[in-house]
Structure formats: C-alpha cells, structure tokens
Short mmCIF file of C-alpha atoms and ligand atoms in Angstrom, two decimals:
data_model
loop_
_atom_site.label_atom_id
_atom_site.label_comp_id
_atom_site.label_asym_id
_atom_site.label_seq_id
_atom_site.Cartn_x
_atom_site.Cartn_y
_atom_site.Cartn_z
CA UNK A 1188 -23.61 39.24 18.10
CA UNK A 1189 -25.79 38.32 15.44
CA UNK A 1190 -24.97 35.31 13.00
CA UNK A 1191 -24.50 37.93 9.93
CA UNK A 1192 -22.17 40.63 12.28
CA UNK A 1193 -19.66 37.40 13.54
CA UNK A 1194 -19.42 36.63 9.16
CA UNK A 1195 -18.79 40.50 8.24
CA UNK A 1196 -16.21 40.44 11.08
CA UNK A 1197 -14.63 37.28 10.36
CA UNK A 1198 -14.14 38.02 6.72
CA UNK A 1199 -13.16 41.62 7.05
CA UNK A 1200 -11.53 42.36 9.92
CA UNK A 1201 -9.71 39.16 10.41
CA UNK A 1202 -9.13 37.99 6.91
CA UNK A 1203 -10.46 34.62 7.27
CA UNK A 1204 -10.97 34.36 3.46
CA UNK A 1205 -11.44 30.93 3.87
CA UNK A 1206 -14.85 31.22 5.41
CA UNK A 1207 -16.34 33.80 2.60
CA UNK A 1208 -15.31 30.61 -0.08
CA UNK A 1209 -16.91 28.13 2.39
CA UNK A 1210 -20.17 30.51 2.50
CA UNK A 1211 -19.69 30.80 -1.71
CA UNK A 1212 -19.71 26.92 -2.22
CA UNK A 1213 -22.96 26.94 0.11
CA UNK A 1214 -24.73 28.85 -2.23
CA UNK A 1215 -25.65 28.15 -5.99
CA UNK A 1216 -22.68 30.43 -6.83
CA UNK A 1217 -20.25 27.47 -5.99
CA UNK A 1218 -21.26 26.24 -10.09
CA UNK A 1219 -19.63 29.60 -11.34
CA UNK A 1220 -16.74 29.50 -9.21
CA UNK A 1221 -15.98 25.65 -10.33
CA UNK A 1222 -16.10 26.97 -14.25
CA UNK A 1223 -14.16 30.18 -13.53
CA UNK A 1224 -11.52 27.97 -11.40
CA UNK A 1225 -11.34 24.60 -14.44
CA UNK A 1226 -10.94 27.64 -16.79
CA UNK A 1227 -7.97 28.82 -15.07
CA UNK A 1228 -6.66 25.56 -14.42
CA UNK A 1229 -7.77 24.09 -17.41
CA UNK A 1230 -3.81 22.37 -17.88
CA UNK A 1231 -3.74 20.71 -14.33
CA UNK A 1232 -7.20 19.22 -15.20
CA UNK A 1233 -5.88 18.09 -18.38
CA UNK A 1234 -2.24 16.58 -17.22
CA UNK A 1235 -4.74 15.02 -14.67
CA UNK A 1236 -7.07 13.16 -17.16
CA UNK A 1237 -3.97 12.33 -19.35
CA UNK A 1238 -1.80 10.78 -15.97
CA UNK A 1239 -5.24 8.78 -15.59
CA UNK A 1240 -5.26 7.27 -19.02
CA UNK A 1241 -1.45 6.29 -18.46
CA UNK A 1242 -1.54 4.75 -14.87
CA UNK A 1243 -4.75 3.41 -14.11
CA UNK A 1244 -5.95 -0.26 -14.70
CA UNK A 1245 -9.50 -0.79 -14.79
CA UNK A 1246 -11.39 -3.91 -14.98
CA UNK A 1247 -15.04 -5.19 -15.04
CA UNK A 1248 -15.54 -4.68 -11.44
CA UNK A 1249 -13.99 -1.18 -11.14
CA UNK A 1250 -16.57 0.13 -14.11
CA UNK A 1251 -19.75 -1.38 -12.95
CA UNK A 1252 -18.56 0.32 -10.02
CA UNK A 1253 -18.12 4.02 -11.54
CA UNK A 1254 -21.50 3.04 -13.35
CA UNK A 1255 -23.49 2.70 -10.34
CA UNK A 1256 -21.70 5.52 -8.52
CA UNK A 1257 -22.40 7.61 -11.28
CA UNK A 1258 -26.59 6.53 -11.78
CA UNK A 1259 -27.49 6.28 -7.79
CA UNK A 1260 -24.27 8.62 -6.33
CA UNK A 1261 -22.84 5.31 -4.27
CA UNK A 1262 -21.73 2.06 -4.01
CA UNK A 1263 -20.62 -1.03 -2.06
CA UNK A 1264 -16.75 -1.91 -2.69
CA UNK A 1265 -15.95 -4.83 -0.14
CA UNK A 1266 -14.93 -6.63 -3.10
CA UNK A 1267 -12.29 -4.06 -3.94
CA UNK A 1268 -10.32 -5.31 -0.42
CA UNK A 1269 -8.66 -8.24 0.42
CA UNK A 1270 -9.22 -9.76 3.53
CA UNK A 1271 -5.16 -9.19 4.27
CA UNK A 1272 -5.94 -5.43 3.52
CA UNK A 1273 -8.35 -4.99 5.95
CA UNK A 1274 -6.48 -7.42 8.89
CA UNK A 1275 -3.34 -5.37 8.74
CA UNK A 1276 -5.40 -2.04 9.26
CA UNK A 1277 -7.96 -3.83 11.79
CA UNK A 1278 -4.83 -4.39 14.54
CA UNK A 1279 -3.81 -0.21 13.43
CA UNK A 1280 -7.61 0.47 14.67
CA UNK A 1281 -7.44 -1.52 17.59
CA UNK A 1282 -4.48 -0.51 19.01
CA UNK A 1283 -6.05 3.01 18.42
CA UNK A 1284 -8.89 2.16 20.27
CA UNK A 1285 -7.17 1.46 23.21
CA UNK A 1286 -5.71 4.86 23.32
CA UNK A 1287 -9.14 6.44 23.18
CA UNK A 1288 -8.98 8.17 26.60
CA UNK A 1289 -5.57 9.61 25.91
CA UNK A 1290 -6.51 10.95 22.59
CA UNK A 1291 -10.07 12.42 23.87
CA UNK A 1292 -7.71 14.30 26.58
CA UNK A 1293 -6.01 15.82 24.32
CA UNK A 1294 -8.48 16.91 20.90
CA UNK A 1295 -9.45 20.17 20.30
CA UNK A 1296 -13.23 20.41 20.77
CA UNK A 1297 -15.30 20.78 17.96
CA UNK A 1298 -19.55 20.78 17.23
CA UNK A 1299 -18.87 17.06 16.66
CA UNK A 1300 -18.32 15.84 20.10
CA UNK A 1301 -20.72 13.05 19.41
CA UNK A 1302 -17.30 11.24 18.14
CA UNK A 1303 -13.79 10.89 19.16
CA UNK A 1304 -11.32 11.45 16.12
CA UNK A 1305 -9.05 8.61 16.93
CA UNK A 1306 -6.63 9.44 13.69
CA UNK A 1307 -6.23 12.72 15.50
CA UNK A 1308 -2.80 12.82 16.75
CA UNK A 1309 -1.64 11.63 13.59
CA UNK A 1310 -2.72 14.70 11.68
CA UNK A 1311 0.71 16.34 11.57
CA UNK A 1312 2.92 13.16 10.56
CA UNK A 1313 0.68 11.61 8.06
CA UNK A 1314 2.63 9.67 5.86
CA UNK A 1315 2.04 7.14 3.27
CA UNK A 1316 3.45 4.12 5.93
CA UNK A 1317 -0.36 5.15 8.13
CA UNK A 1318 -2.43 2.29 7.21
CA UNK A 1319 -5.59 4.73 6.95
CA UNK A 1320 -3.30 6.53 4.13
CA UNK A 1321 -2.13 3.00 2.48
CA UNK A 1322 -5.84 1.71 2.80
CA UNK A 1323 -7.36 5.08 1.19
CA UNK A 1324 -4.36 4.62 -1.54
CA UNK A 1325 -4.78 1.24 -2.91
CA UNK A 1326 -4.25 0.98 -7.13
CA UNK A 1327 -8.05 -0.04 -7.43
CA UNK A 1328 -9.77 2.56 -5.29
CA UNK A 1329 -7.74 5.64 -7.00
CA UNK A 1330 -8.56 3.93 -10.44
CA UNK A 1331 -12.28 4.07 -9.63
CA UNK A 1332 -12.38 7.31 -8.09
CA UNK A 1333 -10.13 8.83 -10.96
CA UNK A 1334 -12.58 6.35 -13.27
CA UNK A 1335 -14.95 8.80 -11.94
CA UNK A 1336 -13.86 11.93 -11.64
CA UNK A 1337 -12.25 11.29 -15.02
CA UNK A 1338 -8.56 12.28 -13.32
CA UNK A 1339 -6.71 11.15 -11.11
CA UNK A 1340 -8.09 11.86 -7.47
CA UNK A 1341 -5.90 14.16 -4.58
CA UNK A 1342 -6.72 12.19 -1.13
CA UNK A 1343 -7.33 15.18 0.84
CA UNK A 1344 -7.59 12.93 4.56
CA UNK A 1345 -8.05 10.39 5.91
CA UNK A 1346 -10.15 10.21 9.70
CA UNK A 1347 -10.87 7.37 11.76
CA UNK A 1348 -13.83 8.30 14.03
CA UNK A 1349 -15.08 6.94 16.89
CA UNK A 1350 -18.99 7.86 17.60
CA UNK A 1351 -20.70 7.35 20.85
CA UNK A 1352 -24.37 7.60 21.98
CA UNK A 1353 -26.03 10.92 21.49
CA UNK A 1354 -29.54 12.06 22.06
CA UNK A 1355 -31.66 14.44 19.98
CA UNK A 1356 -31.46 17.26 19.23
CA UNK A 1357 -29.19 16.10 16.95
CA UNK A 1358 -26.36 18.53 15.17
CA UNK A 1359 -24.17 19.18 12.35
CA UNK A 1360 -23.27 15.89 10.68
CA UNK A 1361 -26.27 14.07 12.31
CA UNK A 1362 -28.51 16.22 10.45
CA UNK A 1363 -29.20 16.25 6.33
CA UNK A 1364 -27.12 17.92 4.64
CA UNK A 1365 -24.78 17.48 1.28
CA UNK A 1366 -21.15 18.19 1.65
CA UNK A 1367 -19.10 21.34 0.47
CA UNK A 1368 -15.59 20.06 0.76
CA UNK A 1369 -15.52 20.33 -3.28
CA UNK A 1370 -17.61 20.25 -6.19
CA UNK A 1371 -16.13 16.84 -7.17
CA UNK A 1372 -15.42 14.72 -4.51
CA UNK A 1373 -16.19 11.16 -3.13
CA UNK A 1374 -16.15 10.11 0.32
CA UNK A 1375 -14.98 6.23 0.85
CA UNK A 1376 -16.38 4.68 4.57
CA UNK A 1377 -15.03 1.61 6.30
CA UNK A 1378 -16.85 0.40 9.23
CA UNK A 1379 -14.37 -1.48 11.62
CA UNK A 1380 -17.20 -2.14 13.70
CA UNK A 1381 -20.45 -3.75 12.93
CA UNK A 1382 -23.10 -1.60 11.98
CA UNK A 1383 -26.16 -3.91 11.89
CA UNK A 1384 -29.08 -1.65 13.52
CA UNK A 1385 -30.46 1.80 13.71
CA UNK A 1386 -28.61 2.00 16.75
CA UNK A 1387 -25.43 1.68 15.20
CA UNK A 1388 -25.52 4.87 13.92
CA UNK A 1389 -25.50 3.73 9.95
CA UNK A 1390 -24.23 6.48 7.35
CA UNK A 1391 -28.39 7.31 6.03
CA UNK A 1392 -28.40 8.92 2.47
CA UNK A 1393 -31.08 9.39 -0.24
CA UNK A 1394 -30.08 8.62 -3.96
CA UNK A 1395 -28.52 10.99 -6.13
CA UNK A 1396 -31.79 11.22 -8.00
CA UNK A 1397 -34.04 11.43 -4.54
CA UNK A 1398 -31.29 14.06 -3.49
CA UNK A 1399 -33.00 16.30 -6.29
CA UNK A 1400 -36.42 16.53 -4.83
CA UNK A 1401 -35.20 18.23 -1.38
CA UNK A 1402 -34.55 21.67 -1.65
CA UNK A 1403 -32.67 24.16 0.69
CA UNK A 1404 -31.97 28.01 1.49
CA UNK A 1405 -29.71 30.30 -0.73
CA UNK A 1406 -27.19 29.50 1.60
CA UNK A 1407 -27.30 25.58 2.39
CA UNK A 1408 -27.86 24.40 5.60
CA UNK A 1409 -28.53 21.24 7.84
CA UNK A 1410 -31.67 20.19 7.61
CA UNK A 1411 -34.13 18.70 10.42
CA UNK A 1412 -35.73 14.92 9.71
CA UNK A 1413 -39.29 16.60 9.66
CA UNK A 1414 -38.09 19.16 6.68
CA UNK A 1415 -36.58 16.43 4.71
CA UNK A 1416 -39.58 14.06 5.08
CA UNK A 1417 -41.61 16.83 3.90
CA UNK A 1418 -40.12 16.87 0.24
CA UNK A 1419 -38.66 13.12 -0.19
CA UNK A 1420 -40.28 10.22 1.03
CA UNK A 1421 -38.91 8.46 4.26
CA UNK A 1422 -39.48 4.88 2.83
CA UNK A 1423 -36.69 5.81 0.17
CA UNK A 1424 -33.90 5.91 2.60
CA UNK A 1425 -30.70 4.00 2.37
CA UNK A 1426 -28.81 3.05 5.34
CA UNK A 1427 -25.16 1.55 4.75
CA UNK A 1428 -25.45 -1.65 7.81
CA UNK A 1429 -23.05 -4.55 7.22
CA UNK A 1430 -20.56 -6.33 9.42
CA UNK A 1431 -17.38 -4.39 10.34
CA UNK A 1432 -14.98 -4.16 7.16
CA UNK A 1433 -18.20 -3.06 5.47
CA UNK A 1434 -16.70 -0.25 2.77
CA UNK A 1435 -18.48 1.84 0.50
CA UNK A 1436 -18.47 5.33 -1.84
CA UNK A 1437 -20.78 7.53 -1.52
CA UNK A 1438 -20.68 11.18 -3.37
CA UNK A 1439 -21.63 12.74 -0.75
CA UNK A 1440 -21.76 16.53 -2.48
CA UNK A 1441 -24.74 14.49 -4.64
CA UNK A 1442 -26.70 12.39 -1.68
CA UNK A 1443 -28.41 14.22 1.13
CA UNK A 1444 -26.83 12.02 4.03
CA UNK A 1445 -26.80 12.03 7.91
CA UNK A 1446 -25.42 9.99 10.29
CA UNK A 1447 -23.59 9.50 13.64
CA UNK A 1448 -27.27 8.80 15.51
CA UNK A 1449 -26.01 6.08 18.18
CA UNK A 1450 -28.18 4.50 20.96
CA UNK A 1451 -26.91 4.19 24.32
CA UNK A 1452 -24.51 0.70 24.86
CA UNK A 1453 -23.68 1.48 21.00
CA UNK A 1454 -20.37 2.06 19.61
CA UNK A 1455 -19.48 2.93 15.86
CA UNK A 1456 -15.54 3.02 14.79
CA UNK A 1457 -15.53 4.48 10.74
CA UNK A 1458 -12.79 5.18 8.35
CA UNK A 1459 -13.43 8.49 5.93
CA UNK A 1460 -11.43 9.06 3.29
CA UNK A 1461 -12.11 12.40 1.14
CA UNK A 1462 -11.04 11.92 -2.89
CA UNK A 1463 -11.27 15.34 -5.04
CA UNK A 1464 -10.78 16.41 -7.84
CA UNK A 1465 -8.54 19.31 -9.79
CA UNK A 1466 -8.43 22.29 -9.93
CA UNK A 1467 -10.18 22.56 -5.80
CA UNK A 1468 -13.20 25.06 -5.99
CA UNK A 1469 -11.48 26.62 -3.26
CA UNK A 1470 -8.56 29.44 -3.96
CA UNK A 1471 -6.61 27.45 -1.38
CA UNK A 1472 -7.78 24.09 -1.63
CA UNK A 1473 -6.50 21.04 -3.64
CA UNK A 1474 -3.72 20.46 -0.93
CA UNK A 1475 -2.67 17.61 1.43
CA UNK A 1476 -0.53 17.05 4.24
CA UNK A 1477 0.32 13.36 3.35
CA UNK A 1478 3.93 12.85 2.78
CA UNK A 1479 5.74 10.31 0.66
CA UNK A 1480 7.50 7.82 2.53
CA UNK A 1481 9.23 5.02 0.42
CA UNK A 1482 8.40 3.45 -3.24
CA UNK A 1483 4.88 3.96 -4.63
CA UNK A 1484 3.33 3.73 -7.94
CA UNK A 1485 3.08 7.01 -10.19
CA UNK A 1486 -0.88 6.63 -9.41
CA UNK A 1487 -0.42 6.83 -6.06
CA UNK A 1488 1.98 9.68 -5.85
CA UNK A 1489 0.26 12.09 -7.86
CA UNK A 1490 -2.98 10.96 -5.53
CA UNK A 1491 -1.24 13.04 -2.76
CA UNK A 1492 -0.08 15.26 -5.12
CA UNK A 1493 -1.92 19.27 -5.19
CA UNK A 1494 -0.87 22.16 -6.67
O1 AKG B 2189 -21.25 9.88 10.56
C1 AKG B 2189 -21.96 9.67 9.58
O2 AKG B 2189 -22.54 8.61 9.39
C2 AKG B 2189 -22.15 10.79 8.58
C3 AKG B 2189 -20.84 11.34 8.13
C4 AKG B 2189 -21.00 12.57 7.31
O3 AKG B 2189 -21.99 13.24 7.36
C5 AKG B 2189 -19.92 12.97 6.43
O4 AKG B 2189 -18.86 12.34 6.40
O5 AKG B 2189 -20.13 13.98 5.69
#
C-alpha cells in the first residue's frame, strides 16, 4: 500500500493519533502548535521558570556553557563530570556489555538494527538508583539545560546504545536529519568507548547557523550525504571524537546531525539522554517513566516530573 494509504489508515482507522502529531512537528506547522500548546500551558511554563530561579546554581562554567550552546547549538561538558561520576557508571556499562547477546535475543526489532540498545531491559523499572538516570540527573547538567531552556528540564530517557559496523546504504539515524522529539530539547552524549576515527562512528553535526542553509520537504525527512553537500559545505562538519567519557550537548532539533556510520572491527558504546522542555509540543508528550527512588534535590525531582 502506498506510503500516504498506510498514514490515512493509521490515523483513522486505528487511532494512532500519535503519528498525525509526529507528521505535524515534521512540518513547519510544528511552530503553531508550540504557541497554541505554551498558550495553554502558559502556568506550567511559568511555575517551571520560577522552580528554576529557586533551585538551580549556576556558575562561570555552566553559562559559558549555555552561551555557546545557545550561538553554535552544542558543546563539550567533560568538565561538568568528575572522574568518580563517570567510574561508577563505567563498571554499570560494562557489566551491560557483557550481557549484550542476551539483551540482542530479546529486543524488539526496530529500523535501527545498526545498534544494540543495551539500557533496553531496563525500560520498564527505570528508577532514579540506574546510573544512566543518576548520570543524566546531576545538579549541574539540569542547571545548564534549565539555564537553557530557561526552566527546569523533564529527562524524557535515558539509552545506552551499542552500534556495530554497517555498510551503506545507510538509514534513519545514519542519515541527516534534525530531531522532532520536541521543539525544545537537548540531547546530552557520553561515549564509554573511544571514538577517535571516522570509523568510530562519531555523532557528525553542522552548526546551528550552518543548519540554516540546508533545506528540506514540507514534511522533513532524512537526507542523503550528496543532498546535504549540495547546500552546506562538507569542510564545515563537526565530528564529536574524544577518548571514552567524552560528553557533550548538542540541540539536536537545531544541528543537522548523523551518525552511527561504523567500520568493520569497530565498536561504539553511547549514552543519550533527551532534556525537554514544558509544555511538550505533543498532546501526550511531556511524560516519563523514571520513578523516584530515595532522597533527591527539588531540581532533580521536578526533572522527572511531567504533567
Ligand atoms: O548515533 C549517532 O551518532 C546519531 C544519533 C542521533 O541521530 C540522535 O540521537 O538523534
């Protein structure tokens, strides 16, 4: 059945509402729908922006940070972790690791099966104990997400990932493309392994400002390398490579990215952690499954927090 038929089906015979926002925030429409949805939720916004002012810290650091975040759309934050931060998760990963035959048994296939999501079997018992939830929820990172977003952040996931070789042609994630999970939202990446070549399979972006120049259908889609390199220069790509514990922000909504390219003999373990921000352009969105387990700071509860 044709691509348009399956979408008309989907939507009105099965209710799957959910996929007529997703095409929505594809499409230049998605502006509208943010106003229409901060107009209606104008007071969670604002309790939002007010909690900020009263729980975060900031320092130096954390607004050069939001400053460069805000100018190029990323930026490097290995200074924001301590080396006992990333040691106590680093064992978590490992041990994961070694389950990685066990968990591939058992995932649900998706497009993506260029990685293994090693987080998977975790998905229904997240709780604030998961080191990929305490990581993603550390004082400094919500402060300079919330710095950015001007409220305090919802951590929608967390989702450690392990890629493996691929060959072209390459899909989905591997190919350009800007990210619809919100209209605000930052990604933050940890490699735990190093990423030092092409090979690797390093997270590739343009700038927020290069992002401008490419342009895409009514309804966004991935783009081919050839397509891109048509409208942007290639010389003005960034690749993230760096030893493993590498971490860095990226607004991915804002930077045309790709990644996920590995040679073969290559291996690439990555943390993502999606931050967004209130009210969700999606009727349903602004939720997470992470549950409160133990003490935490007021930042960090309403950070798993929705509506
Ligand atoms: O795997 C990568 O490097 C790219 C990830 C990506 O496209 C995403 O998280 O949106």
């Amino acid at each position: 059945m044709n691509k348009a038929l399956v979408f008309l089906k989907d939507v009105f015979i099965n209710h799957n509402f959910r996929r007529f926002w997703l095409y929505v925030n594809k499409t230049p429409m998605q502006r509208m729908m943010a106003g229409f949805r901060r107009l209606i939720f104008r007071n969670i916004e604002k309790q939002r922006a007010q909690q900020f002012q009263n729980y975060a810290s900031l320092n130096e650091d954390i607004r050069s940070a939001c400053e460069k975040l805000k100018t190029d759309g990323y930026v490097n934050i290995d200074n924001l972790f301590s080396e006992r931060d990333l040691l106590e998760i680093d064992k978590y990963v490992q041990s994961k690791k070694e389950q990685t035959e066990e968990i591939k048994k058992n995932q649900i296939p998706t497009k993506k099966d260029f990685w293994i999501r090693l987080s998977d079997n975790e998905k229904n018992e997240l709780t604030t104990e998961n080191p990929f939830i305490k990581i993603s929820l550390k004082e400094n990172i919500l402060s300079l997400v919330g710095l950015y977003f001007g409220q305090i952040p919802l951590l929608e996931y967390a989702l450690l990932t392990l890629s493996q070789p691929s060959k072209p042609p390459y899909k989905v994630s591997q190919l350009w493309h800007l990210d619809k999970d919100n209209d605000r939202m930052l990604k933050m990446f940890i490699y735990f392994t190093d990423v030092l070549e092409n090979g690797d399979g390093p997270f590739t972006f343009f700038s927020k400002e290069d992002s401008k120049k490419i342009k895409n259908s009514f309804a966004m889609k991935h783009l081919e390398d050839h397509l891109v390199y048509s409208m942007v220069d290639s010389k003005k790509i960034i690749q993230i490579k760096g030893r493993k514990w590498t971490a860095f922000l990226c607004d991915t909504s804002k930077c045309y990215h790709m990644g996920s390219r590995l040679d073969e003999g290559h291996e690439r373990i990555m943390l993502t952690s999606l931050y967004v921000a209130l009210p969700s352009v999606y009727p349903n969105g602004g939720k997470t499954k992470i549950k409160k387990i133990g003490q935490m700071s007021k930042l960090q509860e309403i950070s798993i927090t929705g509506i």
